[in-house]
Coordinates of C-alpha atoms in Angstrom, one line a residue:
Chain B
M1 CA 105.7 159.9 70.5
L2 CA 108.1 161.0 67.9
A3 CA 108.1 157.5 66.4
K4 CA 104.3 157.5 66.2
L5 CA 104.3 160.9 64.5
F6 CA 107.0 159.7 62.1
F7 CA 105.0 156.6 61.2
G8 CA 101.7 158.5 61.0
Y9 CA 103.1 160.9 58.5
Y10 CA 104.5 158.3 56.2
A11 CA 101.5 156.0 56.5
A12 CA 99.1 158.9 55.6
V13 CA 101.3 160.1 52.7
I14 CA 101.7 156.6 51.3
I15 CA 97.9 156.1 51.2
L16 CA 97.5 159.6 49.5
L17 CA 100.2 158.8 47.0
S18 CA 98.8 155.4 46.1
L19 CA 95.4 157.0 45.5
L20 CA 97.1 159.6 43.2
V21 CA 98.9 156.8 41.3
V22 CA 95.7 154.9 40.5
T23 CA 93.5 157.9 39.8
R24 CA 95.6 160.0 37.4
K25 CA 94.7 159.7 33.8
N26 CA 98.1 160.7 32.4
P27 CA 100.4 157.7 32.8
V28 CA 103.5 159.9 33.1
R29 CA 102.0 161.6 36.2
S30 CA 101.0 158.2 37.6
V31 CA 104.6 157.0 37.3
M32 CA 106.0 160.2 38.9
W33 CA 103.7 159.9 41.9
M34 CA 104.8 156.3 42.1
L35 CA 108.4 157.4 42.3
L36 CA 107.5 159.6 45.3
L37 CA 105.6 156.7 46.8
F38 CA 108.6 154.4 46.5
F39 CA 110.8 156.9 48.4
H40 CA 108.2 157.1 51.2
I41 CA 108.1 153.3 51.5
A42 CA 111.8 153.2 51.6
S43 CA 111.8 155.7 54.5
L44 CA 109.3 153.4 56.3
Y45 CA 111.8 150.6 56.0
L46 CA 114.5 152.8 57.3
F47 CA 112.3 153.6 60.3
L48 CA 112.1 149.8 61.0
N49 CA 116.0 149.5 61.1
A50 CA 115.9 147.7 57.7
E51 CA 118.5 149.9 56.0
F52 CA 119.4 147.2 53.4
I53 CA 115.8 146.8 52.3
A54 CA 115.4 150.5 52.2
A55 CA 118.4 150.8 49.9
I56 CA 117.1 147.9 47.7
Q57 CA 113.7 149.6 47.5
V58 CA 115.3 152.8 46.1
I59 CA 117.8 151.0 43.8
V60 CA 115.5 148.3 42.4
Y61 CA 112.1 149.9 42.5
A62 CA 112.8 153.6 42.0
G63 CA 115.9 153.0 39.9
A64 CA 115.1 150.0 37.7
I65 CA 111.4 149.2 37.7
L66 CA 110.3 152.8 37.4
V67 CA 112.6 153.3 34.4
L68 CA 111.0 150.3 32.9
F69 CA 107.6 151.8 33.4
L70 CA 108.7 155.0 31.8
F71 CA 110.0 153.0 28.8
V72 CA 106.6 151.4 28.4
V73 CA 104.9 154.8 28.7
L74 CA 107.2 156.1 26.0
L75 CA 106.0 153.4 23.7
L76 CA 102.4 154.1 24.2
N77 CA 100.6 156.8 22.2
L78 CA 99.9 159.2 25.1
R79 CA 97.6 161.5 23.1
E80 CA 95.4 158.7 22.2
E81 CA 95.5 157.2 25.7
L82 CA 94.3 160.4 27.3
K83 CA 91.2 160.4 25.1
V84 CA 90.3 156.8 25.7
K85 CA 87.5 156.2 28.1
R86 CA 88.4 154.2 31.3
F87 CA 87.9 150.5 31.1
I88 CA 86.1 150.3 34.4
G89 CA 83.3 152.7 34.5
S90 CA 81.4 152.0 37.6
W91 CA 83.6 153.4 40.2
P92 CA 80.9 153.5 43.0
A93 CA 80.9 149.7 42.9
G94 CA 84.7 149.6 43.2
L95 CA 84.6 152.1 46.0
F96 CA 82.0 150.0 47.8
V97 CA 84.0 146.8 47.5
S98 CA 87.2 148.5 48.7
A99 CA 85.4 150.2 51.6
A100 CA 84.0 146.8 52.6
I101 CA 87.4 145.1 52.5
L102 CA 88.9 148.0 54.4
A103 CA 86.2 147.7 57.1
I104 CA 86.8 143.9 57.4
V105 CA 90.6 144.3 57.6
I106 CA 90.4 147.1 60.2
N107 CA 88.1 145.0 62.3
V108 CA 90.2 141.8 62.0
I109 CA 93.5 143.5 62.6
R110 CA 92.4 144.4 66.2
S111 CA 92.4 140.8 67.1
F112 CA 96.1 140.3 66.3
V113 CA 97.6 138.7 69.4
L114 CA 101.3 138.6 70.1
V115 CA 101.9 135.4 72.1
A116 CA 104.8 134.3 69.9
P117 CA 108.1 134.0 71.7
P118 CA 110.7 136.3 70.3
G119 CA 112.6 134.6 67.5
R120 CA 116.3 134.3 66.9
Y121 CA 116.4 137.6 64.9
S122 CA 115.7 140.0 67.7
I123 CA 116.5 143.7 67.4
E124 CA 119.6 143.2 69.6
Y125 CA 120.9 140.5 67.3
I126 CA 120.4 142.5 64.2
K127 CA 122.0 145.5 65.7
E128 CA 125.0 143.4 66.6
A129 CA 125.3 141.5 63.3
T130 CA 124.1 144.4 61.1
H131 CA 121.0 144.1 59.0
T132 CA 122.6 143.3 55.7
K133 CA 124.8 140.5 57.1
A134 CA 121.9 139.0 59.0
L135 CA 119.8 139.0 55.9
G136 CA 122.5 137.6 53.7
T137 CA 123.2 134.8 56.2
I138 CA 119.6 133.7 56.4
L139 CA 119.1 134.0 52.7
Y140 CA 122.0 131.6 51.9
T141 CA 121.4 129.1 54.7
E142 CA 117.9 128.8 56.0
Y143 CA 116.2 130.1 52.8
L144 CA 118.6 128.6 50.3
F145 CA 115.9 126.5 48.7
P146 CA 113.4 129.3 48.0
F147 CA 116.3 131.5 46.8
E148 CA 117.2 128.9 44.2
I149 CA 113.6 128.6 43.0
A150 CA 113.5 132.4 42.7
S151 CA 116.4 132.2 40.3
L152 CA 114.4 129.9 38.1
V153 CA 111.4 132.3 38.2
L154 CA 113.7 135.0 36.9
L155 CA 115.0 132.7 34.1
I156 CA 111.5 132.1 33.0
A157 CA 110.9 135.8 32.8
I158 CA 113.8 136.2 30.5
I159 CA 112.8 133.3 28.3
G160 CA 109.3 134.7 28.2
A161 CA 110.3 138.1 27.1
I162 CA 112.4 136.7 24.3
V163 CA 109.8 134.2 23.2
L164 CA 106.9 136.7 23.2
A165 CA 108.7 139.8 21.9
K166 CA 111.8 138.9 19.9
R167 CA 110.5 136.1 17.6
K168 CA 109.5 136.9 14.1
T169 CA 105.7 136.7 14.0
R170 CA 105.7 133.8 11.6
S171 CA 108.2 131.0 11.4
H172 CA 108.8 129.4 8.0
Chain Q
M1 CA 125.0 130.0 61.5
P2 CA 127.2 127.5 59.8
F3 CA 126.1 126.2 56.5
V4 CA 125.1 122.5 56.6
M5 CA 124.8 120.7 53.2
P6 CA 121.1 119.8 52.9
D7 CA 120.1 116.3 52.1
L8 CA 119.5 116.4 48.3
R9 CA 118.0 113.0 47.8
P10 CA 114.4 114.1 48.3
V11 CA 114.8 116.9 45.7
L12 CA 116.5 114.6 43.1
P13 CA 113.4 114.5 40.7
E14 CA 113.3 118.3 40.8
I15 CA 117.0 118.6 40.2
V16 CA 116.8 116.2 37.2
M17 CA 113.8 118.2 35.9
T18 CA 115.7 121.5 36.1
V19 CA 118.7 120.0 34.3
L20 CA 116.4 118.5 31.7
A21 CA 114.6 121.8 31.1
L22 CA 117.9 123.7 30.8
A23 CA 119.3 121.1 28.5
I24 CA 116.2 121.2 26.3
L25 CA 116.6 125.0 26.1
L26 CA 120.2 124.6 25.0
A27 CA 119.6 121.7 22.7
D28 CA 117.2 123.9 20.8
L29 CA 120.2 125.8 19.5
V30 CA 121.9 122.9 17.8
I31 CA 119.0 120.6 17.0
K32 CA 117.0 121.8 14.0
R33 CA 114.4 119.0 14.0
K34 CA 112.0 120.0 16.8
E35 CA 110.5 116.5 16.9
T36 CA 113.9 115.3 18.3
I37 CA 113.5 117.8 21.1
A38 CA 110.0 116.5 21.9
F39 CA 111.4 113.0 22.0
L40 CA 114.2 114.0 24.3
S41 CA 111.7 115.7 26.6
I42 CA 109.7 112.5 26.9
V43 CA 112.9 110.5 27.6
G44 CA 113.9 113.0 30.2
V45 CA 110.5 113.0 31.9
A46 CA 110.7 109.2 31.9
L47 CA 114.0 109.5 33.8
V48 CA 112.4 111.9 36.3
T49 CA 109.6 109.4 36.8
Y50 CA 112.2 106.7 37.3
V51 CA 114.0 108.6 40.2
L52 CA 110.7 109.6 41.7
P53 CA 110.1 106.5 44.0
G54 CA 113.5 106.8 45.6
S55 CA 113.0 110.3 46.7
M56 CA 111.0 109.9 49.9
G57 CA 111.9 112.2 52.7
T58 CA 112.0 115.7 54.1
T59 CA 114.8 118.2 53.5
F60 CA 115.7 122.0 53.8
N61 CA 114.3 122.2 57.3
G62 CA 110.9 120.8 56.4
M63 CA 110.5 123.3 53.5
F64 CA 110.4 120.4 51.1
L65 CA 108.3 117.3 51.8
S66 CA 108.5 114.3 49.5
D67 CA 105.8 111.9 50.7
G68 CA 103.2 109.6 49.1
Y69 CA 100.8 112.5 48.6
S70 CA 103.3 114.6 46.6
M71 CA 104.5 111.5 44.8
F72 CA 101.0 110.7 43.4
F73 CA 100.5 114.3 42.3
K74 CA 103.9 114.2 40.6
L75 CA 102.9 111.1 38.8
I76 CA 99.9 113.0 37.4
F77 CA 102.2 115.9 36.4
M78 CA 104.5 113.5 34.5
L79 CA 101.6 111.9 32.8
N80 CA 100.3 115.4 31.9
V81 CA 103.6 116.5 30.4
I82 CA 104.1 113.3 28.4
L83 CA 100.6 113.4 26.9
T84 CA 100.8 117.1 26.2
V85 CA 104.1 116.7 24.4
L86 CA 102.7 113.8 22.4
I87 CA 99.7 115.8 21.2
S88 CA 101.8 118.9 20.6
V89 CA 104.3 117.6 18.0
K90 CA 102.1 117.9 15.0
Y91 CA 99.8 120.7 16.3
I92 CA 102.5 123.3 16.8
V93 CA 103.7 122.7 13.3
I94 CA 100.2 123.5 12.0
E95 CA 100.0 126.6 14.2
K96 CA 103.4 127.7 12.9
V97 CA 104.9 128.0 16.4
N98 CA 107.3 125.0 16.2
F99 CA 109.9 126.3 18.6
G100 CA 112.1 124.5 21.1
E101 CA 111.3 126.9 23.9
Y102 CA 107.7 125.5 23.9
Y103 CA 109.0 122.2 25.4
A104 CA 111.3 123.9 27.8
L105 CA 108.5 126.0 29.1
I106 CA 106.2 123.0 29.6
L107 CA 109.0 121.4 31.6
F108 CA 109.6 124.5 33.7
S109 CA 105.9 124.8 34.4
T110 CA 105.8 121.1 35.5
L111 CA 108.8 121.8 37.8
G112 CA 106.7 124.5 39.4
M113 CA 103.9 122.1 39.9
M114 CA 106.2 119.5 41.5
L115 CA 107.5 122.1 43.9
M116 CA 104.0 123.1 44.8
A117 CA 103.0 119.5 45.5
S118 CA 106.0 119.1 47.8
A119 CA 105.9 122.5 49.5
G120 CA 106.0 122.3 53.3
D121 CA 106.5 126.0 53.6
L122 CA 104.3 128.9 52.3
I123 CA 107.3 130.6 50.7
V124 CA 108.2 127.5 48.6
L125 CA 104.5 127.1 47.8
Y126 CA 104.3 130.7 46.5
L127 CA 107.5 130.4 44.4
G128 CA 106.5 127.1 42.9
L129 CA 103.1 128.6 42.0
E130 CA 104.8 131.6 40.3
L131 CA 107.2 129.3 38.4
M132 CA 104.2 127.2 37.2
A133 CA 102.0 130.2 36.4
L134 CA 104.6 132.4 34.6
S135 CA 105.5 129.5 32.3
T136 CA 101.9 128.9 31.6
Y137 CA 101.1 132.5 30.8
I138 CA 103.8 132.5 28.2
L139 CA 102.6 129.2 26.7
A140 CA 99.0 130.6 26.6
G141 CA 100.3 133.5 24.4
F142 CA 102.6 131.4 22.4
I143 CA 100.8 131.9 19.1
R144 CA 101.9 135.5 18.9
Y145 CA 100.3 136.5 15.6
D146 CA 96.9 135.3 16.9
I147 CA 95.0 138.0 18.8
K148 CA 92.9 135.4 20.6
S149 CA 96.1 133.8 22.0
N150 CA 97.3 137.2 23.1
E151 CA 94.0 137.9 24.8
A152 CA 94.2 134.5 26.6
A153 CA 97.7 135.2 27.9
M154 CA 96.8 138.7 29.0
K155 CA 93.6 137.7 30.9
Y156 CA 95.3 134.7 32.5
F157 CA 98.3 136.8 33.5
L158 CA 96.2 139.7 35.0
L159 CA 93.9 137.5 37.0
G160 CA 96.7 135.2 38.0
A161 CA 98.7 138.1 39.4
F162 CA 95.5 139.2 41.2
A163 CA 95.3 135.7 42.8
S164 CA 99.0 135.8 43.8
A165 CA 98.3 139.1 45.7
F166 CA 95.5 137.3 47.6
L167 CA 97.9 134.4 48.4
L168 CA 100.6 136.8 49.6
Y169 CA 98.1 138.8 51.7
G170 CA 96.9 135.6 53.3
T171 CA 100.5 134.5 53.9
S172 CA 101.4 137.8 55.6
M173 CA 98.4 137.5 57.9
I174 CA 99.2 134.0 59.0
Y175 CA 102.9 134.9 59.4
G176 CA 101.9 137.9 61.5
L177 CA 99.7 135.7 63.7
T178 CA 101.9 132.7 64.2
G179 CA 105.4 134.0 63.3
T180 CA 106.2 131.1 61.0
T181 CA 105.5 130.1 57.4
D182 CA 106.0 126.3 58.0
L183 CA 102.7 124.5 57.5
K184 CA 103.1 122.1 60.4
A185 CA 104.4 124.8 62.7
I186 CA 101.4 127.0 61.9
S187 CA 99.1 124.2 62.8
A188 CA 101.0 123.4 66.0
Y189 CA 101.1 127.0 67.0
I190 CA 97.3 127.5 66.5
V191 CA 96.5 124.5 68.6
A192 CA 99.0 125.3 71.3
N193 CA 97.8 128.9 71.7
G194 CA 94.1 128.3 71.2
L195 CA 93.9 130.6 68.2
S196 CA 91.3 128.6 66.3
G197 CA 88.6 131.2 66.7
N198 CA 90.8 134.2 65.9
P199 CA 89.4 136.5 63.1
V200 CA 92.9 137.0 61.6
L201 CA 93.1 133.3 61.1
M202 CA 89.6 133.3 59.4
L203 CA 90.5 136.2 57.1
S204 CA 93.8 134.5 56.2
M205 CA 91.9 131.2 55.5
I206 CA 89.4 133.0 53.3
L207 CA 92.2 134.8 51.4
F208 CA 93.9 131.4 50.7
A209 CA 90.6 129.9 49.6
V210 CA 90.2 132.8 47.1
A211 CA 93.7 132.4 45.8
F212 CA 93.4 128.7 45.3
S213 CA 90.0 129.0 43.8
F214 CA 91.5 131.1 41.1
K215 CA 94.1 128.4 40.4
I216 CA 91.6 125.6 40.2
A217 CA 89.1 127.9 38.3
A218 CA 86.3 127.6 40.9
V219 CA 83.3 129.9 40.6
P220 CA 83.1 132.9 41.3
F221 CA 86.9 133.1 40.5
H222 CA 86.6 131.3 37.1
M223 CA 86.2 134.3 34.7
W224 CA 89.6 133.9 33.2
A225 CA 89.2 130.2 32.3
P226 CA 86.9 130.2 29.3
D227 CA 88.8 133.0 27.5
A228 CA 92.2 131.6 28.4
Y229 CA 91.2 128.1 27.4
E230 CA 89.7 129.2 24.1
G231 CA 92.5 131.4 23.0
A232 CA 95.5 129.4 24.1
P233 CA 97.0 126.8 21.7
T234 CA 94.8 123.7 22.1
S235 CA 97.6 121.5 23.4
I236 CA 98.3 124.1 26.1
T237 CA 94.6 124.2 26.9
A238 CA 94.8 120.5 27.6
F239 CA 98.0 121.1 29.6
M240 CA 96.5 124.0 31.6
S241 CA 93.2 122.2 32.4
V242 CA 95.0 119.3 34.1
G243 CA 98.4 120.4 35.4
P244 CA 97.8 123.7 37.2
K245 CA 94.4 122.4 38.4
A246 CA 96.0 119.3 40.0
A247 CA 98.7 121.5 41.5
G248 CA 96.1 123.8 42.9
F249 CA 94.3 120.9 44.5
A250 CA 97.6 119.6 45.9
V251 CA 98.3 122.8 47.7
L252 CA 94.7 123.3 48.7
G253 CA 94.7 119.9 50.3
R254 CA 98.0 120.4 52.1
V255 CA 97.3 123.9 53.4
F256 CA 93.8 123.4 54.4
L257 CA 94.2 119.9 56.0
I258 CA 97.5 120.6 57.7
A259 CA 97.9 124.4 58.4
F260 CA 94.2 125.1 58.8
G261 CA 93.3 121.6 60.1
S262 CA 92.0 123.0 63.4
V263 CA 89.4 125.2 61.7
K264 CA 88.0 122.5 59.4
L265 CA 84.4 123.4 60.2
E266 CA 85.0 127.0 59.2
W267 CA 86.7 126.3 55.9
S268 CA 84.3 123.7 54.9
A269 CA 81.6 126.3 55.4
V270 CA 83.5 128.5 52.9
L271 CA 84.2 125.7 50.4
V272 CA 80.7 124.2 50.3
P273 CA 79.1 127.2 48.6
I274 CA 82.1 127.6 46.3
A275 CA 81.7 123.9 45.2
I276 CA 78.0 124.2 44.6
L277 CA 78.4 127.4 42.6
T278 CA 81.2 125.9 40.6
M279 CA 79.2 122.8 39.7
G280 CA 76.1 124.9 38.9
V281 CA 77.7 127.6 36.8
G282 CA 80.1 125.2 35.1
N283 CA 77.4 122.8 34.0
I284 CA 74.7 125.3 33.2
V285 CA 76.8 127.8 31.2
A286 CA 78.4 124.9 29.3
L287 CA 74.9 124.1 27.8
S288 CA 74.9 127.2 25.6
Q289 CA 78.5 127.0 24.2
T290 CA 79.1 126.5 20.5
N291 CA 82.9 126.3 20.7
I292 CA 84.2 123.0 21.8
K293 CA 87.2 124.5 23.7
R294 CA 84.9 126.9 25.6
M295 CA 82.6 124.0 26.3
L296 CA 85.5 121.9 27.7
A297 CA 86.6 125.0 29.7
Y298 CA 83.2 125.1 31.5
S299 CA 83.3 121.4 31.8
S300 CA 86.7 121.7 33.5
I301 CA 85.2 124.3 35.9
A302 CA 82.4 121.9 36.7
H303 CA 84.9 119.1 37.4
A304 CA 86.8 121.3 39.8
G305 CA 83.5 121.5 41.7
Y306 CA 83.2 117.7 42.0
I307 CA 86.7 117.3 43.1
L308 CA 86.2 120.0 45.8
L309 CA 83.7 117.7 47.4
G310 CA 86.6 115.3 48.3
I311 CA 88.5 118.1 50.0
I312 CA 85.4 119.2 51.8
A313 CA 85.0 115.7 53.2
G314 CA 88.3 116.3 54.8
T315 CA 89.0 112.6 55.5
S316 CA 91.9 110.5 54.2
D317 CA 89.3 108.7 52.1
G318 CA 88.3 112.1 50.7
M319 CA 91.8 113.0 49.8
A320 CA 92.3 109.5 48.2
S321 CA 89.2 110.2 46.1
V322 CA 90.6 113.6 45.0
L323 CA 93.8 111.9 43.9
T324 CA 91.9 109.2 42.0
Y325 CA 89.7 111.8 40.3
M326 CA 92.6 114.0 39.3
L327 CA 94.4 111.0 37.6
I328 CA 91.2 109.9 35.8
Y329 CA 90.5 113.5 34.8
A330 CA 94.0 113.8 33.3
F331 CA 93.4 110.8 31.1
M332 CA 89.9 111.7 29.9
N333 CA 90.4 115.4 29.5
I334 CA 93.7 115.2 27.5
G335 CA 92.1 112.4 25.5
A336 CA 89.2 114.7 24.5
F337 CA 91.6 117.5 23.7
A338 CA 93.6 115.1 21.5
V339 CA 90.6 114.5 19.4
V340 CA 89.9 118.3 19.2
I341 CA 93.5 118.8 18.1
M342 CA 93.2 116.2 15.3
L343 CA 90.4 118.3 13.8
R344 CA 92.7 121.3 13.5
S345 CA 94.4 121.2 10.1
E346 CA 96.0 123.7 7.8
G347 CA 93.4 126.4 7.1
F348 CA 90.6 124.8 9.2
K349 CA 90.0 125.7 12.8
G350 CA 87.8 122.8 13.7
D351 CA 86.8 124.0 17.1
N352 CA 83.1 124.5 16.6
I353 CA 80.8 121.8 17.9
T354 CA 79.1 121.7 14.5
D355 CA 82.4 120.6 12.9
Y356 CA 81.7 117.3 14.6
E357 CA 78.6 116.6 12.5
G358 CA 78.7 113.2 11.0
L359 CA 82.2 112.5 12.1
S360 CA 81.2 108.8 12.6
K361 CA 80.7 108.5 8.8
T362 CA 83.9 110.1 7.8
H363 CA 86.2 109.1 10.6
P364 CA 84.6 106.3 12.6
L365 CA 87.7 105.7 14.8
A366 CA 88.1 109.3 15.9
A367 CA 84.3 109.5 16.6
A368 CA 84.4 106.3 18.7
L369 CA 87.3 107.7 20.8
M370 CA 85.5 111.0 21.3
L371 CA 82.4 109.0 22.3
V372 CA 84.4 107.2 25.0
F373 CA 85.9 110.4 26.4
M374 CA 82.5 112.2 26.4
F375 CA 80.9 109.3 28.2
S376 CA 83.7 109.3 30.7
L377 CA 83.4 113.1 31.3
T378 CA 79.7 112.6 31.8
G379 CA 80.4 109.8 34.2
I380 CA 78.7 106.9 32.5
P381 CA 79.9 103.4 33.4
P382 CA 82.0 101.4 32.5
T383 CA 84.3 104.4 31.9
A384 CA 86.7 105.8 34.4
G385 CA 84.8 109.0 34.8
F386 CA 82.0 107.1 36.6
M387 CA 84.5 105.6 39.1
G388 CA 86.0 109.0 39.8
K389 CA 82.7 110.6 40.6
F390 CA 81.6 107.5 42.6
Y391 CA 84.5 107.7 45.0
V392 CA 84.3 111.4 45.5
F393 CA 80.6 111.3 46.1
M394 CA 81.0 108.3 48.5
S395 CA 83.6 110.0 50.6
A396 CA 81.5 113.2 50.8
I397 CA 78.4 111.1 51.9
N398 CA 80.5 109.3 54.5
A399 CA 81.7 112.6 55.9
G400 CA 78.0 113.7 56.3
Y401 CA 77.6 115.9 53.2
T402 CA 74.7 114.0 51.6
W403 CA 72.7 117.1 50.6
V404 CA 75.7 118.5 48.7
V405 CA 76.1 115.2 46.9
I406 CA 72.5 115.2 45.9
I407 CA 73.0 118.7 44.3
A408 CA 76.2 117.4 42.7
V409 CA 74.4 114.4 41.1
M410 CA 71.7 116.7 39.8
F411 CA 74.2 119.0 38.1
S412 CA 76.0 115.9 36.8
A413 CA 72.8 114.8 35.1
I414 CA 72.6 118.3 33.5
S415 CA 76.1 117.8 32.2
A416 CA 75.0 114.8 30.1
Y417 CA 73.2 117.2 27.8
F418 CA 76.2 119.1 26.5
Y419 CA 78.6 116.1 26.5
L420 CA 76.1 113.8 24.7
R421 CA 75.2 116.6 22.2
V422 CA 78.7 116.2 20.8
V423 CA 78.0 112.4 20.5
M424 CA 74.7 113.1 18.9
Y425 CA 76.3 115.4 16.3
M426 CA 78.9 112.8 15.5
Y427 CA 76.5 109.9 15.2
M428 CA 73.1 111.2 14.2
K429 CA 73.8 114.0 11.7
E430 CA 75.0 113.9 8.2
P431 CA 78.4 115.2 7.4
K432 CA 78.3 118.7 5.8
E433 CA 81.9 118.8 4.6
T434 CA 84.7 116.3 4.8
V435 CA 86.8 117.1 7.8
Q436 CA 90.5 116.4 7.3
L437 CA 92.1 114.8 10.3
S438 CA 95.7 115.7 11.0
T439 CA 97.0 112.5 12.5
S440 CA 100.5 111.5 13.5
P441 CA 102.0 108.5 15.3
A442 CA 102.6 110.7 18.5
I443 CA 98.9 111.7 18.8
G444 CA 97.9 108.1 18.0
L445 CA 100.0 106.9 20.9
A446 CA 98.5 109.6 23.2
L447 CA 95.0 108.5 22.2
A448 CA 95.8 104.9 22.7
I449 CA 97.2 105.5 26.2
T450 CA 94.3 107.7 27.3
V451 CA 91.5 105.5 25.9
I452 CA 93.0 102.3 27.4
A453 CA 93.5 104.0 30.7
V454 CA 89.9 105.4 30.7
L455 CA 88.4 101.9 30.0
F456 CA 90.8 100.0 32.2
I457 CA 90.3 102.2 35.3
G458 CA 86.6 102.2 34.6
I459 CA 86.4 98.4 34.6
S460 CA 88.9 97.7 37.4
P461 CA 89.5 100.8 39.5
S462 CA 91.0 99.0 42.4
T463 CA 94.6 99.4 41.3
V464 CA 94.4 103.2 41.1
V465 CA 92.2 103.5 44.2
N466 CA 94.6 101.4 46.3
L467 CA 97.5 103.4 45.1
A468 CA 95.8 106.6 46.0
R469 CA 94.8 105.2 49.5
A470 CA 98.4 104.2 50.1
A471 CA 99.6 107.6 49.0
V472 CA 97.5 109.5 51.6
S473 CA 98.2 107.0 54.4
G474 CA 101.2 109.0 55.6
F475 CA 99.5 112.3 55.1

C-alpha cells in the first residue's frame, strides 16, 4: 500500500513537471522545472532499489546536462525569445495526437504478460552483490561490446563539437 | 562472472576500421595535403575489404553476427565510402571545407553502418545507428558558413533524434514482453509462448517500422530528406542517400524477418501502405522540382519504396533482390551525384536542372554519363537499374503481391518524366552559358567505376544476383 502510494505520488508529479517543462515560455523556468523533474525521476530509481542509477541521474543529468542547458540559455537573447511566437501554432492537433497515442499505449499495456522465467539478476542476487557491483560486472563482461561502441559515439560528439563550433568559418 | 576473452576474429573488419578512422584523425595533424589523407582513407578501406571475407562467425554472445548477409551490406558500405571519397577530393576544396576530419567522420559513419548490418542484439543495433547518424549529422552541416547546410544538419538531427526515440520505445516494449534484446531469442520466446497476437508486440513492431522508415526516408517519415539532401554538401548527399539507407534496410530485414518473423502477416500489412505511399509521393513530388539535388532526394525516396517490396515479399529471394537493388542503386546514384558535383565550380552552384541545358554540346562526355545514370534510375534496359527493379518486382509477384507490383510499375513509368527531362535538357536545348566543369582524376575514376558497373550489371546481372543469393542463403 505504502509502495503504491509512493509510486503514485512520484508518477503524478513527474507527469505534471514534464508538462510544465514543455509549456513554459521562459526557458530558464523550463530548465528549473526540469531540475525538479530529474530529482523526482532519481527518487523513482531509488524506489526500485537502483541506488547507483539514482546517483548517476542526479550527478549526470541534474549536475552536468542541466548546467549545459543553462549555458545555452545564457547565450540566447531571452528578451527576444519571449516575444517570438511559438513555432508550432496548432496545439489542438498536437493534443489530439498525444491523446490518441496515450489511449493506444494504455490499451496495449494491459496485455503485458509475465511468463518470462526470472533472470539471473533477481532482487536477491542484487541485494547480495550490491547494485553498483552487479551493474559494473555486467557492463564489463556481457555488455562489453556495446560499451565500447558507446565510447566511439562519445568521441564523435567531441569531434563534432570541435568541427562545427571551433573552426574558423572560412579556410584559406 | 569471470571474464572470458571474446573471439575477436568476426569483428576484425570493424577493429581495422576504427583504427583507420582514428589514424586518419591523427594524420590530419601532420599531413598538410588533404589529398594524401583521402588517398590513405581509400587504402585503409581497401584493407578493411581485404579482411572482410575471413571474418565469418558470431561473437560477444550472439551480439555480433558476421554472416553472408552482413558481408554483402558491408561490401556496399565499402563501395559507398570509396566512391564518396573519390568524388569529394576536389569538391570540398571548392566548398572551402577541405579538412581532414571530413574523411574521419565518413569512416566513423561507415563503422556505424557496419555495426548495424552485423547487429544481433537491439542494443548494438541502436548504438551502431547512433554512431552512423551522429557522424552524418555533422557531415551534413560541414559547410558551416552556408545557412542551407546548417538547416540540413539541424533538420536531419532533430528528426533523427525523434526516430531514435521511436526505436528505443519499441525496444523497451519488446524487452518488457520477452525479457531479452537478442533478436533470435526474441523470436524463439514469441513462438514458445504463443505471443504472436499480443498487442504489445504489435505496438513494438509498429514503432520499429516508424523508426526504420525515418532512416530509409519512407513516406510519411520522409520530410527531412529533401531539405537535408539539398543543403548538405553534394558529396555527403551522395553518401547519405546510399549508406544510411542501405544500413536502414539491413536492420529492417534482420529485425523484421528474424525477431518479428512470426508476425509476418501483420508487418507486411504495415509496410505495404508505406511502400505504396513512398513510391507515390516520391515520384509525383519529384515531377515539380527545379533543383537537381531535391529531385534526386525525391527519387531516392521513391527508390526506397521499390526496395521495400523485396522486404515485403519476405522470402530469401526477396532479400536477395533487396541486396542486388541496393548495390545497383549505390552505383547509379553516386554516379549521378558525381556528374552533379562536376557542375559545381568556383562561384557557380550548378544545382538547377536548367543548368544542364545543352550540356551535350559543351561537354558531350559528361552528358553521355548523365544519360546512362538517368536511364538506369528510370529502369530502362540495358542498364543495371532495370535489372534491380526486375528482380525486386519478380520476388514480390512470386510472394503474391501482384497488385502492389502493378502500382509500382505505374509509378515507375511516371518517374521517367523527371529523369528524362534532364536528358531532354541536355540533348535537345541550346546551351545558354558555358558551364565550367571541375574535373579531377579522382572524380574521373569514380565515374569510370560507376558507369562500367551500371552497364556491366545491366548486361550480365548473374554475377551480382548469384552473389546476393549466396549471401542470404545462411540467413
